[in-house]
PDB file of C-alpha atoms in Angstrom:
ATOM      1  CA  UNK A   1       0.000   0.000   0.000  1.00 60.00           C
ATOM      2  CA  UNK A   2       1.214   3.491  -0.845  1.00 68.00           C
ATOM      3  CA  UNK A   3       2.319   5.268   2.333  1.00 69.00           C
ATOM      4  CA  UNK A   4       0.051   8.260   1.585  1.00 78.00           C
ATOM      5  CA  UNK A   5      -2.962   5.941   1.577  1.00 84.00           C
ATOM      6  CA  UNK A   6      -2.314   4.279   4.907  1.00 85.00           C
ATOM      7  CA  UNK A   7      -4.103   6.725   7.224  1.00 92.00           C
ATOM      8  CA  UNK A   8      -7.158   7.079   4.923  1.00 94.00           C
ATOM      9  CA  UNK A   9      -7.340   3.271   4.623  1.00 95.00           C
ATOM     10  CA  UNK A  10      -7.023   2.975   8.402  1.00 95.00           C
ATOM     11  CA  UNK A  11      -9.883   5.452   8.796  1.00 97.00           C
ATOM     12  CA  UNK A  12     -12.020   3.398   6.424  1.00 97.00           C
ATOM     13  CA  UNK A  13     -11.200   0.215   8.370  1.00 97.00           C
ATOM     14  CA  UNK A  14     -12.170   1.827  11.661  1.00 97.00           C
ATOM     15  CA  UNK A  15     -15.327   3.577  10.461  1.00 98.00           C
ATOM     16  CA  UNK A  16     -16.679   0.827   8.218  1.00 97.00           C
ATOM     17  CA  UNK A  17     -15.342  -2.279   9.920  1.00 97.00           C
ATOM     18  CA  UNK A  18     -14.189  -2.030  13.516  1.00 97.00           C
ATOM     19  CA  UNK A  19     -16.514   0.567  15.039  1.00 97.00           C
ATOM     20  CA  UNK A  20     -19.721  -1.005  13.614  1.00 97.00           C
ATOM     21  CA  UNK A  21     -18.615  -4.336  15.119  1.00 97.00           C
ATOM     22  CA  UNK A  22     -18.333  -2.734  18.551  1.00 97.00           C
ATOM     23  CA  UNK A  23     -14.530  -2.937  18.768  1.00 97.00           C
ATOM     24  CA  UNK A  24     -13.645  -0.671  21.670  1.00 97.00           C
ATOM     25  CA  UNK A  25      -9.847  -0.920  21.918  1.00 97.00           C
ATOM     26  CA  UNK A  26      -6.975  -0.903  19.443  1.00 96.00           C
ATOM     27  CA  UNK A  27      -3.482  -1.851  20.545  1.00 95.00           C
ATOM     28  CA  UNK A  28      -0.780  -0.406  18.298  1.00 93.00           C
ATOM     29  CA  UNK A  29       2.259  -2.738  18.304  1.00 87.00           C
ATOM     30  CA  UNK A  30       5.218  -0.414  17.843  1.00 83.00           C
ATOM     31  CA  UNK A  31       8.292  -2.501  17.204  1.00 70.00           C
ATOM     32  CA  UNK A  32      11.325  -0.753  15.780  1.00 60.00           C
ATOM     33  CA  UNK A  33      10.138  -0.732  12.191  1.00 65.00           C
ATOM     34  CA  UNK A  34       6.730   0.659  13.126  1.00 78.00           C
ATOM     35  CA  UNK A  35       7.583   4.091  14.507  1.00 81.00           C
ATOM     36  CA  UNK A  36      10.138   6.813  13.798  1.00 82.00           C
ATOM     37  CA  UNK A  37      11.526   7.413  17.262  1.00 83.00           C
ATOM     38  CA  UNK A  38      13.211  10.745  17.859  1.00 85.00           C
ATOM     39  CA  UNK A  39      13.764  10.575  21.624  1.00 85.00           C
ATOM     40  CA  UNK A  40      17.478   9.813  21.312  1.00 82.00           C
ATOM     41  CA  UNK A  41      19.948  10.430  18.482  1.00 81.00           C
ATOM     42  CA  UNK A  42      20.748   6.701  18.256  1.00 84.00           C
ATOM     43  CA  UNK A  43      17.110   5.786  17.677  1.00 78.00           C
ATOM     44  CA  UNK A  44      16.569   8.646  15.237  1.00 76.00           C
ATOM     45  CA  UNK A  45      19.486   7.336  13.141  1.00 76.00           C
ATOM     46  CA  UNK A  46      17.945   3.884  12.622  1.00 74.00           C
ATOM     47  CA  UNK A  47      17.322   3.225   8.965  1.00 67.00           C
ATOM     48  CA  UNK A  48      13.699   2.237   8.541  1.00 65.00           C
ATOM     49  CA  UNK A  49      12.945   0.711   5.161  1.00 63.00           C
ATOM     50  CA  UNK A  50       9.400  -0.469   5.794  1.00 61.00           C
ATOM     51  CA  UNK A  51       6.572   1.723   4.622  1.00 56.00           C
ATOM     52  CA  UNK A  52       4.703   1.683   7.929  1.00 64.00           C
ATOM     53  CA  UNK A  53       7.210   3.430  10.134  1.00 77.00           C
ATOM     54  CA  UNK A  54       4.705   5.893  11.505  1.00 83.00           C
ATOM     55  CA  UNK A  55       5.526   9.490  12.231  1.00 87.00           C
ATOM     56  CA  UNK A  56       4.242  11.305  15.279  1.00 92.00           C
ATOM     57  CA  UNK A  57       1.713  13.133  13.055  1.00 93.00           C
ATOM     58  CA  UNK A  58       0.389   9.863  11.608  1.00 92.00           C
ATOM     59  CA  UNK A  59       0.147   8.353  15.078  1.00 94.00           C
ATOM     60  CA  UNK A  60      -1.894  11.352  16.220  1.00 96.00           C
ATOM     61  CA  UNK A  61      -4.173  11.052  13.175  1.00 96.00           C
ATOM     62  CA  UNK A  62      -4.819   7.349  13.722  1.00 96.00           C
ATOM     63  CA  UNK A  63      -5.430   7.879  17.430  1.00 97.00           C
ATOM     64  CA  UNK A  64      -7.879  10.694  16.679  1.00 98.00           C
ATOM     65  CA  UNK A  65      -9.753   8.432  14.255  1.00 98.00           C
ATOM     66  CA  UNK A  66     -10.028   5.831  17.010  1.00 97.00           C
ATOM     67  CA  UNK A  67     -11.263   8.276  19.619  1.00 97.00           C
ATOM     68  CA  UNK A  68     -13.808   9.783  17.201  1.00 97.00           C
ATOM     69  CA  UNK A  69     -15.190   6.254  16.899  1.00 98.00           C
ATOM     70  CA  UNK A  70     -15.156   5.596  20.661  1.00 97.00           C
ATOM     71  CA  UNK A  71     -12.199   3.227  20.404  1.00 98.00           C
ATOM     72  CA  UNK A  72      -9.604   3.303  23.160  1.00 97.00           C
ATOM     73  CA  UNK A  73      -5.942   3.615  22.120  1.00 97.00           C
ATOM     74  CA  UNK A  74      -3.248   1.502  23.759  1.00 97.00           C
ATOM     75  CA  UNK A  75       0.365   1.267  22.584  1.00 95.00           C
ATOM     76  CA  UNK A  76       2.576  -1.790  22.856  1.00 91.00           C
ATOM     77  CA  UNK A  77       6.324  -2.054  22.929  1.00 86.00           C
ATOM     78  CA  UNK A  78       8.242  -5.185  23.795  1.00 82.00           C
ATOM     79  CA  UNK A  79      10.250  -4.618  26.915  1.00 81.00           C
ATOM     80  CA  UNK A  80      13.064  -6.912  27.950  1.00 76.00           C
ATOM     81  CA  UNK A  81      12.793  -9.835  25.512  1.00 70.00           C
ATOM     82  CA  UNK A  82      12.189 -10.156  21.769  1.00 67.00           C
ATOM     83  CA  UNK A  83      14.765  -7.449  21.196  1.00 67.00           C
ATOM     84  CA  UNK A  84      16.186  -9.266  18.198  1.00 60.00           C
ATOM     85  CA  UNK A  85      13.596  -7.196  16.319  1.00 63.00           C
ATOM     86  CA  UNK A  86      13.336  -4.341  18.798  1.00 66.00           C
ATOM     87  CA  UNK A  87      14.775  -0.883  18.306  1.00 74.00           C
ATOM     88  CA  UNK A  88      16.482  -0.535  21.659  1.00 77.00           C
ATOM     89  CA  UNK A  89      19.190  -3.095  20.896  1.00 79.00           C
ATOM     90  CA  UNK A  90      19.332  -2.112  17.225  1.00 79.00           C
ATOM     91  CA  UNK A  91      20.377   1.361  18.366  1.00 82.00           C
ATOM     92  CA  UNK A  92      22.234   0.324  21.530  1.00 86.00           C
ATOM     93  CA  UNK A  93      23.811  -3.121  21.095  1.00 87.00           C
ATOM     94  CA  UNK A  94      25.980  -2.487  24.169  1.00 90.00           C
ATOM     95  CA  UNK A  95      22.839  -2.744  26.320  1.00 88.00           C
ATOM     96  CA  UNK A  96      22.186  -6.400  25.560  1.00 87.00           C
ATOM     97  CA  UNK A  97      22.349  -9.187  28.095  1.00 84.00           C
ATOM     98  CA  UNK A  98      25.703 -10.986  27.786  1.00 85.00           C
ATOM     99  CA  UNK A  99      25.359 -13.801  25.262  1.00 79.00           C
ATOM    100  CA  UNK A 100      21.799 -12.947  24.150  1.00 78.00           C
ATOM    101  CA  UNK A 101      20.754 -10.877  21.167  1.00 77.00           C
ATOM    102  CA  UNK A 102      17.098 -11.057  22.243  1.00 78.00           C
ATOM    103  CA  UNK A 103      17.289  -9.575  25.725  1.00 82.00           C
ATOM    104  CA  UNK A 104      18.328  -6.245  27.119  1.00 84.00           C
ATOM    105  CA  UNK A 105      20.253  -6.036  30.367  1.00 87.00           C
ATOM    106  CA  UNK A 106      17.989  -4.586  33.067  1.00 88.00           C
ATOM    107  CA  UNK A 107      20.981  -4.053  35.354  1.00 91.00           C
ATOM    108  CA  UNK A 108      22.369  -1.311  33.091  1.00 90.00           C
ATOM    109  CA  UNK A 109      20.701   1.958  34.174  1.00 91.00           C
ATOM    110  CA  UNK A 110      20.712   3.371  30.630  1.00 92.00           C
ATOM    111  CA  UNK A 111      18.317   0.598  29.548  1.00 89.00           C
ATOM    112  CA  UNK A 112      15.412   2.061  31.528  1.00 92.00           C
ATOM    113  CA  UNK A 113      16.389   5.589  30.501  1.00 92.00           C
ATOM    114  CA  UNK A 114      16.115   4.702  26.805  1.00 89.00           C
ATOM    115  CA  UNK A 115      13.177   2.284  27.098  1.00 89.00           C
ATOM    116  CA  UNK A 116      11.094   4.731  29.103  1.00 93.00           C
ATOM    117  CA  UNK A 117      11.932   7.582  26.697  1.00 93.00           C
ATOM    118  CA  UNK A 118      10.641   5.341  23.881  1.00 89.00           C
ATOM    119  CA  UNK A 119       7.498   4.502  25.857  1.00 93.00           C
ATOM    120  CA  UNK A 120       6.922   8.165  26.632  1.00 96.00           C
ATOM    121  CA  UNK A 121       7.323   9.100  22.977  1.00 94.00           C
ATOM    122  CA  UNK A 122       4.744   6.497  21.957  1.00 94.00           C
ATOM    123  CA  UNK A 123       2.314   7.521  24.695  1.00 96.00           C
ATOM    124  CA  UNK A 124       2.621  11.164  23.671  1.00 96.00           C
ATOM    125  CA  UNK A 125       2.388  10.501  19.936  1.00 95.00           C
ATOM    126  CA  UNK A 126      -0.744   8.371  20.252  1.00 96.00           C
ATOM    127  CA  UNK A 127      -2.058  10.284  23.278  1.00 96.00           C
ATOM    128  CA  UNK A 128      -2.722   6.842  24.715  1.00 96.00           C
ATOM    129  CA  UNK A 129      -3.994   6.085  28.193  1.00 94.00           C
ATOM    130  CA  UNK A 130      -2.781   2.489  28.149  1.00 96.00           C
ATOM    131  CA  UNK A 131       0.572   0.835  27.550  1.00 95.00           C
ATOM    132  CA  UNK A 132       1.328  -2.837  27.026  1.00 92.00           C
ATOM    133  CA  UNK A 133       4.902  -3.613  28.030  1.00 87.00           C
ATOM    134  CA  UNK A 134       5.763  -6.934  26.441  1.00 81.00           C
ATOM    135  CA  UNK A 135       7.330  -8.626  29.469  1.00 79.00           C
ATOM    136  CA  UNK A 136       6.447 -12.178  28.698  1.00 71.00           C
ATOM    137  CA  UNK A 137       9.611 -14.241  28.967  1.00 66.00           C
ATOM    138  CA  UNK A 138      12.677 -14.721  31.109  1.00 65.00           C
ATOM    139  CA  UNK A 139      14.168 -17.829  29.560  1.00 64.00           C
ATOM    140  CA  UNK A 140      17.134 -15.842  28.238  1.00 67.00           C
ATOM    141  CA  UNK A 141      18.252 -14.850  31.739  1.00 73.00           C
ATOM    142  CA  UNK A 142      21.294 -17.111  31.762  1.00 75.00           C
ATOM    143  CA  UNK A 143      22.744 -15.941  35.051  1.00 76.00           C
ATOM    144  CA  UNK A 144      25.942 -17.873  34.353  1.00 75.00           C
ATOM    145  CA  UNK A 145      26.767 -15.357  31.602  1.00 79.00           C
ATOM    146  CA  UNK A 146      26.266 -12.324  33.838  1.00 83.00           C
ATOM    147  CA  UNK A 147      28.632 -12.159  36.821  1.00 79.00           C
ATOM    148  CA  UNK A 148      27.073  -8.908  38.105  1.00 84.00           C
ATOM    149  CA  UNK A 149      23.610 -10.501  38.339  1.00 85.00           C
ATOM    150  CA  UNK A 150      24.942 -13.460  40.287  1.00 82.00           C
ATOM    151  CA  UNK A 151      27.070 -11.172  42.456  1.00 87.00           C
ATOM    152  CA  UNK A 152      24.030  -9.071  43.361  1.00 88.00           C
ATOM    153  CA  UNK A 153      22.052 -12.183  44.276  1.00 89.00           C
ATOM    154  CA  UNK A 154      19.533 -12.111  41.457  1.00 86.00           C
ATOM    155  CA  UNK A 155      17.626 -15.132  40.300  1.00 85.00           C
ATOM    156  CA  UNK A 156      15.731 -15.098  37.001  1.00 82.00           C
ATOM    157  CA  UNK A 157      12.530 -14.544  39.009  1.00 84.00           C
ATOM    158  CA  UNK A 158      13.841 -11.619  41.072  1.00 88.00           C
ATOM    159  CA  UNK A 159      15.346  -9.983  37.992  1.00 86.00           C
ATOM    160  CA  UNK A 160      12.035 -10.345  36.166  1.00 86.00           C
ATOM    161  CA  UNK A 161      10.245  -8.850  39.189  1.00 89.00           C
ATOM    162  CA  UNK A 162      12.677  -5.907  39.143  1.00 90.00           C
ATOM    163  CA  UNK A 163      11.765  -5.248  35.499  1.00 89.00           C
ATOM    164  CA  UNK A 164       8.048  -5.347  36.261  1.00 91.00           C
ATOM    165  CA  UNK A 165       8.452  -3.012  39.233  1.00 94.00           C
ATOM    166  CA  UNK A 166      10.559  -0.565  37.183  1.00 94.00           C
ATOM    167  CA  UNK A 167       7.949  -0.515  34.399  1.00 93.00           C
ATOM    168  CA  UNK A 168       5.086  -0.074  36.832  1.00 95.00           C
ATOM    169  CA  UNK A 169       6.871   2.780  38.592  1.00 97.00           C
ATOM    170  CA  UNK A 170       7.406   4.647  35.344  1.00 96.00           C
ATOM    171  CA  UNK A 171       4.234   3.862  33.425  1.00 96.00           C
ATOM    172  CA  UNK A 172       1.536   3.586  36.085  1.00 96.00           C
ATOM    173  CA  UNK A 173       2.911   5.725  38.892  1.00 96.00           C
ATOM    174  CA  UNK A 174       4.798   8.450  37.015  1.00 96.00           C
ATOM    175  CA  UNK A 175       2.832   8.579  33.745  1.00 95.00           C
ATOM    176  CA  UNK A 176      -0.532   7.544  35.158  1.00 95.00           C
ATOM    177  CA  UNK A 177      -1.352   5.125  32.351  1.00 95.00           C
ATOM    178  CA  UNK A 178      -2.870   1.706  32.672  1.00 94.00           C
TER     179      UNK A 178
END
């Protein structure tokens, strides 16, 4: 589909298909080839070749179409795992968990700084009141490859809990989103 036609086609889908069916929520999955992040220079430099790398203006337009049709807007970004196709590690490979190209290292403070800046940019662009942080797996937490994690007494479960608590503190407590 021609990029210029995407928002009008989305509007048609919402108005003629989703809203009449009573759909009341849309979750926009914003992996690294879905949104043109500008929150850090490293993310802004990513080369996005796909046609659906939404701009802030397009995100606002799509969100407005949803709200006009009484459809709630939620954004989704994979946190922690599945980073082999996520933008955080594409822009910051030094933030990956030792030995894993799918997992960021939650013990590096810059990880939350960048991840939360990305989340904030998405929330602002879509003016969303909900955020889905993809925190669904911990099988890549090979503690044997990370001396600092073992040294600090983390287990895979306590490290996962730390990630959840960090996300909740930023998204729910600071940003006030569900």
